[in-house]
Short mmCIF file of C-alpha atoms in Angstrom, two decimals:
data_model
loop_
_atom_site.label_atom_id
_atom_site.label_comp_id
_atom_site.label_asym_id
_atom_site.label_seq_id
_atom_site.Cartn_x
_atom_site.Cartn_y
_atom_site.Cartn_z
CA MET A 1 165.71 4.43 66.25
CA ALA A 2 163.26 7.60 65.20
CA ALA A 3 161.36 9.26 67.81
CA SER A 4 157.39 8.38 67.22
CA GLY A 5 155.88 10.29 64.80
CA ASN A 6 159.41 11.50 63.01
CA PRO A 7 160.13 10.26 59.48
CA ALA A 8 163.31 7.62 59.48
CA LYS A 9 166.19 8.65 57.70
CA THR A 10 166.84 9.09 54.01
CA GLY A 11 170.35 9.12 52.00
CA THR A 12 171.61 8.41 48.68
CA ALA A 13 174.71 6.99 47.00
CA ASP A 14 176.01 11.16 46.66
CA GLY A 15 176.18 11.21 50.29
CA VAL A 16 176.06 9.43 53.51
CA ASP A 17 174.26 10.12 56.97
CA SER A 18 175.85 9.80 59.81
CA ALA A 19 173.45 7.48 60.84
CA GLN A 20 172.46 5.25 58.52
CA PRO A 21 168.74 5.12 57.27
CA THR A 22 166.18 2.11 56.93
CA SER A 23 166.12 2.51 53.50
CA ARG A 24 168.82 4.12 50.76
CA ASN A 25 168.28 5.57 46.81
CA ILE A 26 171.62 4.46 45.14
CA GLY A 27 172.36 5.99 41.73
CA PHE A 28 174.80 4.94 39.06
CA THR A 29 176.91 8.19 39.02
CA GLY A 30 177.24 8.34 42.50
CA LEU A 31 178.55 5.09 43.36
CA ASP A 32 181.84 5.96 42.06
CA ARG A 33 182.71 9.03 45.06
CA THR A 34 180.47 7.15 47.84
CA ILE A 35 182.95 3.96 47.28
CA ARG A 36 186.24 6.48 47.14
CA GLU A 37 185.05 7.83 50.36
CA ASN A 38 183.42 5.29 52.33
CA ASN A 39 184.73 1.83 51.09
CA LEU A 40 186.55 0.25 54.14
CA THR A 41 189.08 -1.28 52.15
CA VAL A 42 190.19 2.15 50.33
CA LYS A 43 189.81 3.63 54.04
CA SER A 44 192.17 0.68 54.89
CA ASN A 45 194.42 1.62 52.02
CA ASN A 46 194.81 5.57 52.64
CA GLU A 47 195.97 4.21 55.72
CA THR A 48 198.19 2.15 54.69
CA LEU A 49 200.03 4.69 52.37
CA ALA A 50 199.67 6.68 55.64
CA GLY A 51 202.21 3.80 57.71
CA ILE A 52 204.37 3.76 54.84
CA SER A 53 205.70 7.15 55.27
CA ALA A 54 204.99 7.11 58.78
CA MET A 55 207.23 3.70 58.65
CA ASP A 56 204.79 1.71 60.69
CA THR A 57 205.52 -1.55 58.69
CA ASP A 58 203.39 -3.75 61.41
CA ALA A 59 200.14 -1.59 61.01
CA GLN A 60 200.90 -1.86 56.69
CA GLU A 61 201.30 -5.54 57.18
CA PHE A 62 198.07 -6.34 59.36
CA ALA A 63 196.33 -3.46 57.21
CA ALA A 64 196.88 -5.43 53.75
CA SER A 65 196.18 -8.46 55.35
CA SER A 66 193.22 -7.07 56.24
CA SER A 67 192.01 -6.28 53.15
CA GLN A 68 193.13 -9.51 51.58
CA SER A 69 190.78 -11.36 53.90
CA PHE A 70 187.85 -8.90 53.09
CA MET A 71 188.20 -9.28 49.27
CA GLN A 72 188.44 -12.96 49.77
CA MET A 73 184.84 -12.65 51.96
CA LEU A 74 183.43 -10.93 48.89
CA SER A 75 184.62 -13.58 46.27
CA GLY A 76 182.93 -16.26 48.11
CA GLN A 77 179.79 -14.58 48.60
CA ILE A 78 179.70 -13.67 44.65
CA SER A 79 180.81 -17.19 44.20
CA ASP A 80 177.71 -18.81 45.72
CA SER A 81 175.41 -16.41 44.42
CA ILE A 82 176.56 -17.71 40.43
CA ALA A 83 176.11 -21.08 42.09
CA GLU A 84 172.40 -20.41 42.96
CA ILE A 85 171.42 -18.77 39.98
CA GLU A 86 172.97 -21.58 37.87
CA GLN A 87 170.49 -24.15 39.52
CA LEU A 88 167.66 -21.58 38.04
CA ASP A 89 165.00 -24.01 36.25
CA PRO A 90 166.13 -23.03 32.12
CA SER A 91 162.46 -23.75 31.07
CA VAL A 92 161.37 -20.48 33.65
CA VAL A 93 164.44 -18.37 33.41
CA ASP A 94 166.26 -17.59 29.95
CA PRO A 95 169.31 -19.19 29.77
CA ASN A 96 170.87 -16.65 27.93
CA LEU A 97 169.82 -14.35 30.34
CA VAL A 98 171.29 -16.44 33.36
CA SER A 99 175.00 -16.39 31.29
CA SER A 100 174.60 -12.84 30.87
CA ILE A 101 174.05 -12.59 34.82
CA THR A 102 176.38 -14.81 36.01
CA GLN A 103 179.36 -13.14 33.21
CA GLY A 104 178.63 -9.91 34.90
CA LEU A 105 179.11 -11.47 38.68
CA GLY A 106 182.16 -13.57 37.35
CA ALA A 107 183.85 -10.20 36.57
CA VAL A 108 183.12 -8.84 40.06
CA GLN A 109 184.47 -12.26 41.25
CA SER A 110 187.79 -11.48 39.46
CA PHE A 111 188.08 -8.13 40.53
CA PHE A 112 188.05 -9.41 43.96
CA ASP A 113 189.98 -12.69 43.29
CA TYR A 114 192.87 -10.00 41.89
CA ASN A 115 192.65 -7.67 44.60
CA ALA A 116 193.14 -10.45 47.20
CA ASP A 117 196.51 -11.48 45.52
CA VAL A 118 197.62 -7.64 45.47
CA TYR A 119 196.90 -7.39 48.97
CA LYS A 120 198.56 -11.08 49.66
CA GLY A 121 201.97 -9.50 47.64
CA GLN A 122 201.29 -5.88 49.46
CA ALA A 123 201.44 -7.75 52.74
CA LYS A 124 204.93 -9.90 51.69
CA GLY A 125 206.26 -6.66 49.49
CA ILE A 126 206.53 -4.88 53.42
CA ARG A 127 207.65 -7.80 55.06
CA THR A 128 210.85 -7.99 53.01
CA ASP A 129 210.80 -4.31 52.86
CA THR A 130 212.40 -2.33 50.07
CA SER A 131 213.08 1.36 49.95
CA ILE A 132 210.47 2.96 51.47
CA GLN A 133 210.29 5.69 48.33
CA ASP A 134 209.70 2.78 45.88
CA GLN A 135 207.14 0.95 48.26
CA TYR A 136 205.15 4.06 48.29
CA VAL A 137 204.98 4.54 44.79
CA LEU A 138 204.03 1.05 44.04
CA ALA A 139 201.48 0.82 46.78
CA LYS A 140 199.86 4.07 45.86
CA LYS A 141 199.51 2.75 42.47
CA GLN A 142 198.32 -1.09 43.46
CA TYR A 143 195.95 0.69 45.52
CA ASP A 144 194.40 3.45 42.78
CA TYR A 145 193.88 0.60 41.04
CA VAL A 146 192.29 -1.24 43.53
CA ALA A 147 189.57 1.60 44.03
CA ASP A 148 189.19 1.54 40.39
CA GLN A 149 187.86 -1.98 40.38
CA LEU A 150 186.21 -1.66 43.49
CA VAL A 151 184.22 1.45 41.66
CA MET A 152 184.01 -0.76 38.02
CA GLY A 153 182.81 -3.94 40.09
CA ALA A 154 179.86 -2.00 42.33
CA GLN A 155 178.53 -0.49 38.28
CA THR A 156 178.68 -4.15 37.34
CA LEU A 157 176.68 -5.45 40.24
CA PHE A 158 174.28 -2.36 39.66
CA ILE A 159 174.00 -2.93 36.32
CA THR A 160 173.47 -6.79 37.46
CA LEU A 161 170.42 -5.85 39.36
CA HIS A 162 168.65 -4.23 37.10
CA THR A 163 168.68 -7.15 34.65
CA MET A 164 167.70 -9.40 37.60
CA GLU A 165 164.78 -6.89 38.77
CA LEU A 166 163.97 -7.36 34.77
CA GLN A 167 163.62 -10.83 34.82
CA GLN A 168 161.47 -11.19 38.50
CA GLN A 169 158.84 -8.59 36.09
CA ASP A 170 159.46 -11.48 32.95
CA ALA A 171 158.97 -14.63 35.50
CA GLN A 172 156.00 -12.46 37.49
CA ARG A 173 154.48 -12.17 33.81
CA GLY A 174 154.67 -16.09 33.26
CA LEU A 175 153.05 -16.75 36.65
CA GLU A 176 150.32 -15.00 35.64
CA GLN A 177 150.09 -16.49 32.29
CA LEU A 178 150.21 -19.94 34.39
CA THR A 179 147.57 -18.87 36.75
CA ARG A 180 145.27 -18.32 34.14
CA ALA A 181 146.35 -21.11 32.18
CA GLN A 182 145.67 -23.24 35.50
CA THR A 183 142.36 -22.08 36.09
CA GLU A 184 141.08 -22.79 32.30
CA MET A 185 142.96 -26.65 32.65
CA GLN A 186 141.04 -26.97 35.86
CA LYS A 187 137.61 -26.02 34.27
CA ARG A 188 138.43 -28.40 31.45
CA TYR A 189 139.55 -31.32 33.60
CA ASP A 190 136.11 -30.73 36.27
CA LEU A 191 134.37 -30.99 32.48
CA GLY A 192 136.49 -34.22 32.02
CA GLN A 193 138.29 -32.64 29.13
CA VAL A 194 141.43 -33.25 29.89
CA SER A 195 143.53 -35.85 32.17
CA GLU A 196 144.68 -35.23 35.55
CA LEU A 197 147.75 -35.29 34.61
CA GLU A 198 147.86 -32.33 32.17
CA LEU A 199 146.22 -30.45 34.96
CA LEU A 200 149.34 -31.69 37.46
CA LYS A 201 152.00 -30.72 34.75
CA ILE A 202 150.45 -27.02 34.34
CA LYS A 203 149.98 -26.77 38.07
CA ASN A 204 153.80 -27.60 38.14
CA GLN A 205 155.11 -25.29 35.76
CA ARG A 206 153.22 -22.60 37.75
CA SER A 207 155.06 -23.68 41.09
CA GLN A 208 158.19 -23.80 39.19
CA THR A 209 157.85 -20.34 37.86
CA ALA A 210 156.69 -19.24 41.94
CA SER A 211 159.85 -20.72 43.22
CA THR A 212 162.00 -19.17 40.72
CA ILE A 213 160.66 -15.59 41.02
CA GLU A 214 161.35 -16.32 45.27
CA SER A 215 164.93 -17.51 44.11
CA LEU A 216 165.38 -14.28 41.96
CA LYS A 217 163.85 -12.37 45.16
CA TYR A 218 166.92 -13.97 47.15
CA GLN A 219 169.76 -13.31 44.97
CA VAL A 220 169.06 -9.41 44.60
CA LYS A 221 168.49 -9.24 48.33
CA ASN A 222 172.27 -11.03 48.68
CA LEU A 223 173.81 -8.94 46.04
CA LYS A 224 172.03 -5.86 47.76
CA GLY A 225 174.10 -6.67 50.47
CA ASP A 226 177.19 -7.14 48.78
CA LEU A 227 176.66 -3.57 47.17
CA ALA A 228 175.92 -1.88 50.37
CA LEU A 229 179.33 -3.77 52.01
CA MET A 230 181.33 -2.09 48.90
CA LEU A 231 179.48 1.06 49.53
CA GLY A 232 180.48 1.17 53.21
CA ILE A 233 176.69 1.00 54.24
CA ASP A 234 175.10 -1.71 56.84
CA PRO A 235 174.24 -4.43 54.42
CA ALA A 236 170.82 -4.71 56.33
CA VAL A 237 169.74 -1.39 54.74
CA ASN A 238 167.23 -1.47 51.52
CA LEU A 239 168.82 -0.39 48.75
CA THR A 240 166.68 0.96 45.87
CA LEU A 241 167.95 1.23 42.82
CA SER A 242 167.83 4.45 40.67
CA PRO A 243 167.23 3.69 36.65
CA LEU A 244 170.72 3.64 34.44
CA PRO A 245 171.27 6.82 33.09
CA ALA A 246 171.42 7.06 29.19
CA SER A 247 174.49 5.51 27.35
CA PRO A 248 176.94 8.35 26.59
CA ASN A 249 176.85 9.44 22.36
CA SER A 250 180.10 11.09 22.80
CA LYS A 251 181.91 9.67 19.38
CA ARG A 252 184.88 7.06 20.22
CA ASN A 253 188.59 7.73 18.29
CA TYR A 254 190.12 4.00 18.45
CA ASP A 255 193.67 4.74 17.63
CA ASN A 256 193.51 7.86 20.04
CA ASP A 257 191.71 5.94 22.63
CA LEU A 258 193.65 3.13 22.27
CA LYS A 259 197.17 4.81 23.08
CA ALA A 260 195.16 6.68 26.12
CA ALA A 261 194.40 3.02 27.28
CA ILE A 262 197.73 1.58 26.55
CA LYS A 263 199.18 4.75 28.65
CA ALA A 264 196.59 4.37 31.68
CA SER A 265 196.95 0.66 31.73
CA TYR A 266 197.43 -0.35 35.68
CA ASP A 267 198.61 -3.63 34.20
CA LEU A 268 201.03 -2.69 31.38
CA TYR A 269 202.13 -0.51 34.26
CA PHE A 270 202.86 -3.26 37.08
CA LYS A 271 204.22 -5.07 33.90
CA ASN A 272 206.60 -2.37 33.03
CA ASP A 273 207.99 -1.69 36.57
CA THR A 274 208.57 -5.57 36.76
CA MET A 275 210.73 -5.12 33.71
CA ARG A 276 212.64 -1.70 35.16
CA THR A 277 213.35 -3.96 38.27
CA ALA A 278 214.59 -6.56 36.28
CA SER A 279 216.49 -4.04 34.75
CA ASN A 280 218.48 -1.99 37.25
CA ASP A 281 218.92 -5.44 39.03
CA PHE A 282 221.05 -6.57 35.96
CA LYS A 283 222.89 -3.25 36.34
CA ASP A 284 223.96 -3.53 39.89
CA ASP A 285 225.03 -6.43 39.82
CA LYS A 286 222.36 -8.38 41.89
CA THR A 287 222.01 -10.97 38.83
CA ASN A 288 224.72 -11.66 36.30
CA THR A 289 221.91 -12.81 33.73
CA LYS A 290 219.82 -10.82 31.42
CA HIS A 291 216.98 -13.27 31.19
CA ALA A 292 215.27 -11.76 34.20
CA TYR A 293 214.66 -8.52 32.39
CA GLU A 294 213.67 -10.14 29.11
CA ALA A 295 211.57 -12.71 30.41
CA ALA A 296 209.93 -9.20 32.12
CA LYS A 297 209.80 -7.74 28.79
CA ILE A 298 208.10 -10.63 26.32
CA ALA A 299 205.70 -10.82 29.32
CA TYR A 300 205.13 -7.22 28.42
CA GLN A 301 204.38 -7.38 24.95
CA ALA A 302 202.44 -10.14 25.82
CA ALA A 303 200.01 -8.36 28.13
CA GLU A 304 199.95 -5.08 25.48
CA GLN A 305 198.89 -7.50 22.79
CA GLN A 306 196.32 -8.91 24.94
CA LEU A 307 195.20 -5.40 26.24
CA THR A 308 195.01 -4.67 22.23
CA GLN A 309 192.74 -7.54 21.08
CA ASN A 310 190.76 -7.05 24.32
CA PHE A 311 190.07 -3.08 23.47
CA ARG A 312 189.39 -4.00 20.04
CA LYS A 313 187.08 -6.43 21.00
CA MET A 314 185.22 -3.47 22.91
CA TYR A 315 185.23 -0.89 20.68
CA ASP A 316 183.51 -3.40 17.93
CA ALA A 317 180.93 -4.56 20.91
CA ILE A 318 178.81 -1.09 20.80
CA PRO A 319 178.04 -1.00 17.26
CA GLU A 320 176.87 -4.22 17.44
CA LYS A 321 174.74 -3.35 20.98
CA GLU A 322 173.89 -0.81 19.15
CA ARG A 323 172.01 -2.84 16.46
CA ALA A 324 170.82 -4.76 18.83
CA TYR A 325 168.64 -1.92 20.79
CA SER A 326 167.35 -0.79 17.42
CA GLN A 327 166.19 -3.60 16.47
CA ALA A 328 164.51 -4.49 19.60
CA LYS A 329 162.85 -1.10 19.55
CA ALA A 330 161.73 -1.79 16.21
CA ASP A 331 160.14 -4.94 17.96
CA GLU A 332 158.39 -2.60 20.51
CA ASP A 333 156.97 -0.08 18.01
CA LEU A 334 155.71 -2.85 15.93
CA GLN A 335 154.18 -4.29 18.89
CA GLN A 336 152.58 -1.42 20.03
CA ARG A 337 150.86 -0.89 17.24
CA LEU A 338 149.57 -4.30 17.42
CA TYR A 339 148.33 -3.91 21.21
CA ASP A 340 147.00 -0.78 19.84
CA ALA A 341 144.52 -2.25 17.09
CA ALA A 342 143.93 -4.90 19.97
CA ALA A 343 142.90 -2.64 22.21
CA VAL A 344 140.15 -0.68 19.71
CA LYS A 345 138.90 -4.74 18.97
CA TYR A 346 138.21 -5.67 22.07
CA GLN A 347 136.48 -2.06 23.21
CA ARG A 348 134.20 -2.72 20.14
CA GLY A 349 133.44 -6.52 21.34
CA LEU A 350 135.56 -8.12 18.31
CA ILE A 351 138.27 -10.13 20.37
CA SER A 352 137.86 -11.56 23.25
CA LYS A 353 139.87 -10.54 26.66
CA ASN A 354 142.33 -13.70 26.38
CA GLU A 355 143.18 -12.16 23.28
CA TYR A 356 143.35 -8.78 24.34
CA THR A 357 145.35 -9.63 27.64
CA THR A 358 147.89 -11.57 25.06
CA GLU A 359 148.66 -8.75 23.02
CA LYS A 360 148.99 -6.56 26.28
CA GLU A 361 151.50 -9.41 27.71
CA ALA A 362 153.31 -9.57 24.14
CA LEU A 363 153.62 -5.69 24.62
CA GLU A 364 155.07 -5.99 28.01
CA ALA A 365 157.81 -8.62 26.94
CA ALA A 366 158.91 -6.51 24.15
CA ARG A 367 159.35 -3.86 26.58
CA SER A 368 161.50 -6.24 28.36
CA ALA A 369 163.16 -6.83 25.87
CA THR A 370 164.08 -3.19 24.63
CA GLN A 371 165.18 -2.74 28.52
CA LYS A 372 167.44 -5.51 28.16
CA ALA A 373 169.03 -4.20 25.10
CA GLN A 374 169.70 -0.84 26.42
CA ILE A 375 171.59 -2.40 29.37
CA ASP A 376 173.63 -4.43 27.20
CA LEU A 377 174.61 -1.21 25.70
CA PHE A 378 175.14 0.74 28.78
CA THR A 379 177.65 -2.33 29.96
CA ALA A 380 179.20 -2.21 26.54
CA THR A 381 179.59 1.82 26.63
CA ASN A 382 180.67 1.46 30.41
CA GLN A 383 183.14 -0.92 29.97
CA TYR A 384 185.10 0.60 27.10
CA ASP A 385 185.07 3.97 29.20
CA TRP A 386 186.62 2.20 31.55
CA ALA A 387 189.09 0.32 29.22
CA VAL A 388 190.00 3.99 28.41
CA ARG A 389 190.92 5.04 31.86
CA GLY A 390 193.61 2.04 32.28
CA VAL A 391 190.89 -0.78 33.34
CA VAL A 392 190.53 -3.13 30.83
CA SER A 393 188.65 -6.48 31.45
CA GLY A 394 188.72 -9.80 29.51
CA SER A 395 186.36 -10.78 26.98
#
């Protein structure tokens, strides 16, 4: 505990203090380095690689099994979050936004599930034992893939949290609107202008919206805890997320980028390794047919075709998201002009406070829509850049 009169320590994702602070600011660009330096799974993997070199197979198997259990635990936590988010009232929370959030979380869960399988196979491989050098090379490639997926998963969580915090703001604005409506309805009820049922209906809508806000707060808190675990930070630490950086405007060349993605693809690397092993087994008379090799070759071709298809979707998604963002920004600019005009009218007494407030809230909603469109664009460019680096998600 900090001494009286001394401020509590703070830190950022660009560096980890020796003593964990009670709160920490996390930036998107710092996620990559922090994961690679402080994530417990990455650290365990590094020790496992050292263990392979030192021939300590018991320690290697234990580390792989422990990492498998850790990935399964994280996957379960994300699964619980998805289930709870899907239960949010669709009349209060935009179903399209819920779908976007659950898709992002589903991608993170897929990373964890895949990594759990990787560690399961790693533990089995250690038990059966192959050539130490081959084992080391393959394990290092697998662990590099795990590290990249953890970074991408943390980035996806970071983006998802920004989306959910925007949804909180939207719900809070809706709550304020319903509070005003309830006050007006109560007055009309007292005057005998509306029925008790109409009053109860608006009260129930307000109660549902307030409940949704609390649910979103709960989910954000849980997901921040998951993100903290991935960063090697105590989940009890209160994370504050910095704004997302601007989407890069670098030009993309489909043909060159696809070649780079195929060359860097982890999935194709492992498929090629399976094909190489099957070929060597046939040449070394470990098998008497080429069926295993032909099967591995077909699997490689199928994986390359799927990668190409997914890559094309990612490439095409960027201009589509840019179009949607431009439209959202144009809508916001128009709403800004309408609000400015309403503000002048309100100052001159030409419109009521309620009319002025309605225009103000419409502007806030338009700004929120622009921010969401910007997040969608950022997500698309980030996924594309990861694909060029060899991590291609399905779609």
